[in-house]
Amino acid sequence: MLFSMQMCESESSDLNGLLIAASLRAVAKFKGTGSRGEHYASVLLLNCRSMLEPVIPDSTAGFYHSGILKTFHATETEPLLKLATRITNDVNEAVKNRKHFTDMGDLNMLMAQAMGHPALTPSASMRTALISNVREPPCHDADKESTSYLNLKDWVTCSSINGVGPCLALYPDFRYGCLRVSFVYCSPLFSAETMHKLVDDISSMLNNLDDQL
């Protein structure tokens, strides 16, 4: 993944843009959209602790994330890093314009409407976006002796709400210097076989970025 990050930097993309781009490409491939492509909604989660006054320290319990809802057009044929750069630039512009704060009321209203009127969502599934992702993955640097003392072998960094949500949620985090991504999906709405295929395609694209140029 180090090689992937270096390529991202050279293409003016970031990890968030790359993960979203790979996910959209995988879905476009799964649906066989070809060069025609489709538009897909994506929700970006931002940790707002450092943006508040006063700043909320990480040691304070609570969920201080806000979201930005964006729609991107993706095809099977567009180079992955080109798509990732386009997504990165779009997201950076939205953050610069403080969309995670100005759109907060609209997003809350849309979620409430979706929960109150499921028929407004595709197939009454209450899925409000294709994917969600965290813009700045957390770093977990707990030493292995501490986790061993707690008899903790593994853990997943994720959050969940009842009712509405994305089809596929990505939760990246850095652990001991390595990138890990947890994929969470809604069951039984989607089968494990379908999601495993999507995740395999996403992983394949990330591990073979030189073929995506």
mmCIF file of C-alpha atoms in Angstrom:
data_model
loop_
_atom_site.group_PDB
_atom_site.id
_atom_site.type_symbol
_atom_site.label_atom_id
_atom_site.label_comp_id
_atom_site.label_asym_id
_atom_site.label_seq_id
_atom_site.Cartn_x
_atom_site.Cartn_y
_atom_site.Cartn_z
ATOM 1 C CA MET A 1 0.000 0.000 0.000
ATOM 2 C CA LEU A 2 3.019 2.313 0.386
ATOM 3 C CA PHE A 3 3.452 2.207 -3.385
ATOM 4 C CA SER A 4 -0.214 3.098 -3.776
ATOM 5 C CA MET A 5 0.159 6.143 -1.529
ATOM 6 C CA GLN A 6 3.182 7.359 -3.491
ATOM 7 C CA MET A 7 1.230 7.088 -6.723
ATOM 8 C CA CYS A 8 -1.672 8.976 -5.147
ATOM 9 C CA GLU A 9 0.611 11.854 -4.244
ATOM 10 C CA SER A 10 2.066 11.983 -7.743
ATOM 11 C CA GLU A 11 -1.443 12.133 -9.217
ATOM 12 C CA SER A 12 -2.723 14.810 -6.777
ATOM 13 C CA SER A 13 -5.130 12.379 -5.187
ATOM 14 C CA ASP A 14 -5.536 11.211 -1.607
ATOM 15 C CA LEU A 15 -6.466 7.990 0.145
ATOM 16 C CA ASN A 16 -10.115 8.966 0.441
ATOM 17 C CA GLY A 17 -10.396 9.683 -3.283
ATOM 18 C CA LEU A 18 -8.644 6.439 -4.133
ATOM 19 C CA LEU A 19 -10.915 4.292 -1.944
ATOM 20 C CA ILE A 20 -14.067 5.908 -3.304
ATOM 21 C CA ALA A 21 -12.823 5.641 -6.891
ATOM 22 C CA ALA A 22 -11.974 1.947 -6.509
ATOM 23 C CA SER A 23 -15.393 1.285 -4.973
ATOM 24 C CA LEU A 24 -17.250 3.090 -7.758
ATOM 25 C CA ARG A 25 -15.219 1.338 -10.442
ATOM 26 C CA ALA A 26 -15.931 -2.035 -8.816
ATOM 27 C CA VAL A 27 -19.678 -1.363 -8.802
ATOM 28 C CA ALA A 28 -19.610 -0.118 -12.404
ATOM 29 C CA LYS A 29 -17.794 -3.312 -13.392
ATOM 30 C CA PHE A 30 -20.243 -5.476 -11.435
ATOM 31 C CA LYS A 31 -23.189 -3.821 -13.200
ATOM 32 C CA GLY A 32 -21.479 -3.907 -16.597
ATOM 33 C CA THR A 33 -21.958 -0.221 -17.366
ATOM 34 C CA GLY A 34 -19.058 -0.104 -19.835
ATOM 35 C CA SER A 35 -18.033 3.359 -21.026
ATOM 36 C CA ARG A 36 -21.554 4.691 -20.437
ATOM 37 C CA GLY A 37 -21.202 4.626 -16.672
ATOM 38 C CA GLU A 38 -23.616 5.734 -13.986
ATOM 39 C CA HIS A 39 -23.915 8.329 -11.240
ATOM 40 C CA TYR A 40 -23.373 7.076 -7.697
ATOM 41 C CA ALA A 41 -23.953 8.829 -4.387
ATOM 42 C CA SER A 42 -21.212 8.778 -1.781
ATOM 43 C CA VAL A 43 -21.190 10.014 1.809
ATOM 44 C CA LEU A 44 -17.945 11.331 3.236
ATOM 45 C CA LEU A 45 -17.553 11.368 7.020
ATOM 46 C CA LEU A 46 -15.378 14.067 8.575
ATOM 47 C CA ASN A 47 -14.160 14.204 12.147
ATOM 48 C CA CYS A 48 -15.106 17.726 13.260
ATOM 49 C CA ARG A 49 -13.410 17.683 16.680
ATOM 50 C CA SER A 50 -10.558 19.963 15.595
ATOM 51 C CA MET A 51 -12.966 22.319 13.783
ATOM 52 C CA LEU A 52 -15.097 23.123 16.822
ATOM 53 C CA GLU A 53 -14.587 25.852 19.407
ATOM 54 C CA PRO A 54 -13.341 24.803 21.828
ATOM 55 C CA VAL A 55 -11.550 21.889 20.198
ATOM 56 C CA ILE A 56 -12.829 18.495 21.371
ATOM 57 C CA PRO A 57 -9.903 16.232 22.365
ATOM 58 C CA ASP A 58 -9.799 12.627 21.187
ATOM 59 C CA SER A 59 -9.997 11.494 24.807
ATOM 60 C CA THR A 60 -13.555 12.865 25.061
ATOM 61 C CA ALA A 61 -16.114 10.173 24.300
ATOM 62 C CA GLY A 62 -18.699 10.930 21.652
ATOM 63 C CA PHE A 63 -19.418 10.999 17.935
ATOM 64 C CA TYR A 64 -18.382 14.320 16.411
ATOM 65 C CA HIS A 65 -18.505 13.461 12.724
ATOM 66 C CA SER A 66 -20.418 15.276 10.028
ATOM 67 C CA GLY A 67 -21.136 14.179 6.475
ATOM 68 C CA ILE A 68 -20.905 15.465 2.928
ATOM 69 C CA LEU A 69 -23.145 13.853 0.326
ATOM 70 C CA LYS A 70 -21.648 13.889 -3.172
ATOM 71 C CA THR A 71 -22.596 12.290 -6.481
ATOM 72 C CA PHE A 72 -19.915 11.065 -8.875
ATOM 73 C CA HIS A 73 -20.090 9.672 -12.392
ATOM 74 C CA ALA A 74 -18.014 6.530 -12.852
ATOM 75 C CA THR A 75 -17.398 4.130 -15.716
ATOM 76 C CA GLU A 76 -15.564 0.851 -16.133
ATOM 77 C CA THR A 77 -13.058 2.428 -18.484
ATOM 78 C CA GLU A 78 -11.934 5.645 -16.758
ATOM 79 C CA PRO A 79 -8.420 5.257 -15.298
ATOM 80 C CA LEU A 80 -8.616 4.729 -11.556
ATOM 81 C CA LEU A 81 -6.199 7.491 -10.571
ATOM 82 C CA LYS A 82 -7.898 9.967 -12.895
ATOM 83 C CA LEU A 83 -11.222 9.231 -11.206
ATOM 84 C CA ALA A 84 -9.577 9.408 -7.771
ATOM 85 C CA THR A 85 -8.086 12.821 -8.562
ATOM 86 C CA ARG A 86 -11.451 14.131 -9.758
ATOM 87 C CA ILE A 87 -13.122 12.907 -6.572
ATOM 88 C CA THR A 88 -10.345 14.328 -4.380
ATOM 89 C CA ASN A 89 -10.613 17.773 -5.973
ATOM 90 C CA ASP A 90 -14.403 17.766 -5.665
ATOM 91 C CA VAL A 91 -14.304 16.743 -2.011
ATOM 92 C CA ASN A 92 -11.569 19.246 -1.142
ATOM 93 C CA GLU A 93 -13.645 22.030 -2.680
ATOM 94 C CA ALA A 94 -16.689 20.946 -0.662
ATOM 95 C CA VAL A 95 -14.671 20.923 2.570
ATOM 96 C CA LYS A 96 -13.195 24.323 1.715
ATOM 97 C CA ASN A 97 -16.755 25.644 1.370
ATOM 98 C CA ARG A 98 -17.654 24.070 4.746
ATOM 99 C CA LYS A 99 -20.361 21.891 3.210
ATOM 100 C CA HIS A 100 -20.060 19.514 6.170
ATOM 101 C CA PHE A 101 -21.545 22.301 8.303
ATOM 102 C CA THR A 102 -23.806 24.186 5.883
ATOM 103 C CA ASP A 103 -25.506 21.007 4.609
ATOM 104 C CA MET A 104 -25.944 19.402 8.028
ATOM 105 C CA GLY A 105 -29.604 20.395 8.351
ATOM 106 C CA ASP A 106 -30.449 19.207 4.841
ATOM 107 C CA LEU A 107 -28.813 15.820 5.418
ATOM 108 C CA ASN A 108 -30.639 15.334 8.712
ATOM 109 C CA MET A 109 -33.935 16.175 7.019
ATOM 110 C CA LEU A 110 -33.255 13.735 4.168
ATOM 111 C CA MET A 111 -32.413 10.948 6.615
ATOM 112 C CA ALA A 112 -35.576 11.628 8.595
ATOM 113 C CA GLN A 113 -37.654 11.565 5.404
ATOM 114 C CA ALA A 114 -36.061 8.284 4.325
ATOM 115 C CA MET A 115 -36.836 6.665 7.685
ATOM 116 C CA GLY A 116 -40.385 7.995 7.696
ATOM 117 C CA HIS A 117 -41.048 7.170 4.039
ATOM 118 C CA PRO A 118 -38.916 4.176 2.961
ATOM 119 C CA ALA A 119 -40.656 4.076 -0.432
ATOM 120 C CA LEU A 120 -38.737 7.224 -1.353
ATOM 121 C CA THR A 121 -35.525 5.181 -1.467
ATOM 122 C CA PRO A 122 -34.657 2.609 -4.184
ATOM 123 C CA SER A 123 -36.768 -0.531 -3.672
ATOM 124 C CA ALA A 124 -37.716 0.862 -0.234
ATOM 125 C CA SER A 125 -34.283 -0.282 0.938
ATOM 126 C CA MET A 126 -33.582 2.874 2.984
ATOM 127 C CA ARG A 127 -30.145 3.006 1.330
ATOM 128 C CA THR A 128 -29.301 6.681 0.908
ATOM 129 C CA ALA A 129 -25.943 6.278 -0.858
ATOM 130 C CA LEU A 130 -23.839 3.654 -2.554
ATOM 131 C CA ILE A 131 -20.857 3.974 -0.224
ATOM 132 C CA SER A 132 -19.588 5.946 2.744
ATOM 133 C CA ASN A 133 -15.991 6.580 3.698
ATOM 134 C CA VAL A 134 -13.974 8.349 6.397
ATOM 135 C CA ARG A 135 -11.858 11.215 5.077
ATOM 136 C CA GLU A 136 -9.105 11.039 7.680
ATOM 137 C CA PRO A 137 -8.539 7.463 8.884
ATOM 138 C CA PRO A 138 -7.611 7.204 12.575
ATOM 139 C CA CYS A 139 -4.224 5.904 13.664
ATOM 140 C CA HIS A 140 -4.118 3.189 16.303
ATOM 141 C CA ASP A 141 -0.619 2.994 17.711
ATOM 142 C CA ALA A 142 -1.332 0.915 20.799
ATOM 143 C CA ASP A 143 1.673 -1.267 21.431
ATOM 144 C CA LYS A 144 1.277 -4.986 21.017
ATOM 145 C CA GLU A 145 2.111 -5.654 24.666
ATOM 146 C CA SER A 146 -0.910 -3.596 25.771
ATOM 147 C CA THR A 147 -3.290 -5.372 23.421
ATOM 148 C CA SER A 148 -1.827 -8.718 24.461
ATOM 149 C CA TYR A 149 -2.413 -7.846 28.131
ATOM 150 C CA LEU A 150 -6.066 -7.168 27.310
ATOM 151 C CA ASN A 151 -6.226 -10.433 25.351
ATOM 152 C CA LEU A 152 -7.258 -8.320 22.365
ATOM 153 C CA LYS A 153 -6.342 -9.987 19.093
ATOM 154 C CA ASP A 154 -8.210 -7.791 16.640
ATOM 155 C CA TRP A 155 -10.768 -5.004 16.465
ATOM 156 C CA VAL A 156 -12.787 -3.085 13.904
ATOM 157 C CA THR A 157 -13.155 0.684 13.736
ATOM 158 C CA CYS A 158 -16.672 1.493 12.575
ATOM 159 C CA SER A 159 -19.926 3.204 13.478
ATOM 160 C CA SER A 160 -23.546 2.395 12.728
ATOM 161 C CA ILE A 161 -27.016 3.892 12.904
ATOM 162 C CA ASN A 162 -30.399 2.229 12.769
ATOM 163 C CA GLY A 163 -32.579 2.650 9.720
ATOM 164 C CA VAL A 164 -30.931 4.487 6.844
ATOM 165 C CA GLY A 165 -27.405 4.115 5.573
ATOM 166 C CA PRO A 166 -25.159 3.342 2.599
ATOM 167 C CA CYS A 167 -25.019 0.077 0.697
ATOM 168 C CA LEU A 168 -21.354 -0.367 1.600
ATOM 169 C CA ALA A 169 -19.456 1.449 4.352
ATOM 170 C CA LEU A 170 -15.667 1.702 4.293
ATOM 171 C CA TYR A 171 -13.776 2.229 7.558
ATOM 172 C CA PRO A 172 -10.041 2.644 6.933
ATOM 173 C CA ASP A 173 -7.554 2.950 9.771
ATOM 174 C CA PHE A 174 -3.800 2.772 10.227
ATOM 175 C CA ARG A 175 -2.516 0.169 12.629
ATOM 176 C CA TYR A 176 1.178 -0.403 13.350
ATOM 177 C CA GLY A 177 2.014 1.578 10.224
ATOM 178 C CA CYS A 178 -0.241 -0.464 7.932
ATOM 179 C CA LEU A 179 -3.513 0.496 6.286
ATOM 180 C CA ARG A 180 -6.530 -1.651 7.078
ATOM 181 C CA VAL A 181 -10.002 -1.209 5.626
ATOM 182 C CA SER A 182 -13.134 -2.706 7.172
ATOM 183 C CA PHE A 183 -16.092 -3.202 4.839
ATOM 184 C CA VAL A 184 -19.558 -3.170 6.412
ATOM 185 C CA TYR A 185 -22.725 -3.923 4.467
ATOM 186 C CA CYS A 186 -26.426 -4.349 5.119
ATOM 187 C CA SER A 187 -27.555 -7.979 5.422
ATOM 188 C CA PRO A 188 -29.734 -9.673 4.214
ATOM 189 C CA LEU A 189 -30.331 -6.837 1.745
ATOM 190 C CA PHE A 190 -27.062 -7.762 0.030
ATOM 191 C CA SER A 191 -25.564 -11.223 -0.133
ATOM 192 C CA ALA A 192 -22.127 -12.044 1.213
ATOM 193 C CA GLU A 193 -21.214 -13.418 -2.220
ATOM 194 C CA THR A 194 -21.988 -10.089 -3.904
ATOM 195 C CA MET A 195 -20.080 -8.067 -1.344
ATOM 196 C CA HIS A 196 -17.088 -10.407 -1.392
ATOM 197 C CA LYS A 197 -16.875 -9.963 -5.153
ATOM 198 C CA LEU A 198 -16.966 -6.173 -4.830
ATOM 199 C CA VAL A 199 -14.352 -6.167 -2.069
ATOM 200 C CA ASP A 200 -12.112 -8.501 -4.086
ATOM 201 C CA ASP A 201 -12.337 -6.145 -7.080
ATOM 202 C CA ILE A 202 -11.592 -3.112 -4.894
ATOM 203 C CA SER A 203 -8.574 -4.850 -3.355
ATOM 204 C CA SER A 204 -7.331 -5.962 -6.761
ATOM 205 C CA MET A 205 -7.438 -2.411 -8.123
ATOM 206 C CA LEU A 206 -5.624 -1.002 -5.102
ATOM 207 C CA ASN A 207 -2.928 -3.658 -5.286
ATOM 208 C CA ASN A 208 -2.395 -3.186 -9.026
ATOM 209 C CA LEU A 209 -2.436 0.558 -9.446
ATOM 210 C CA ASP A 210 0.240 0.464 -12.129
ATOM 211 C CA ASP A 211 -2.257 -1.356 -14.361
ATOM 212 C CA GLN A 212 -4.846 1.381 -13.812
ATOM 213 C CA LEU A 213 -2.821 4.180 -15.392
#
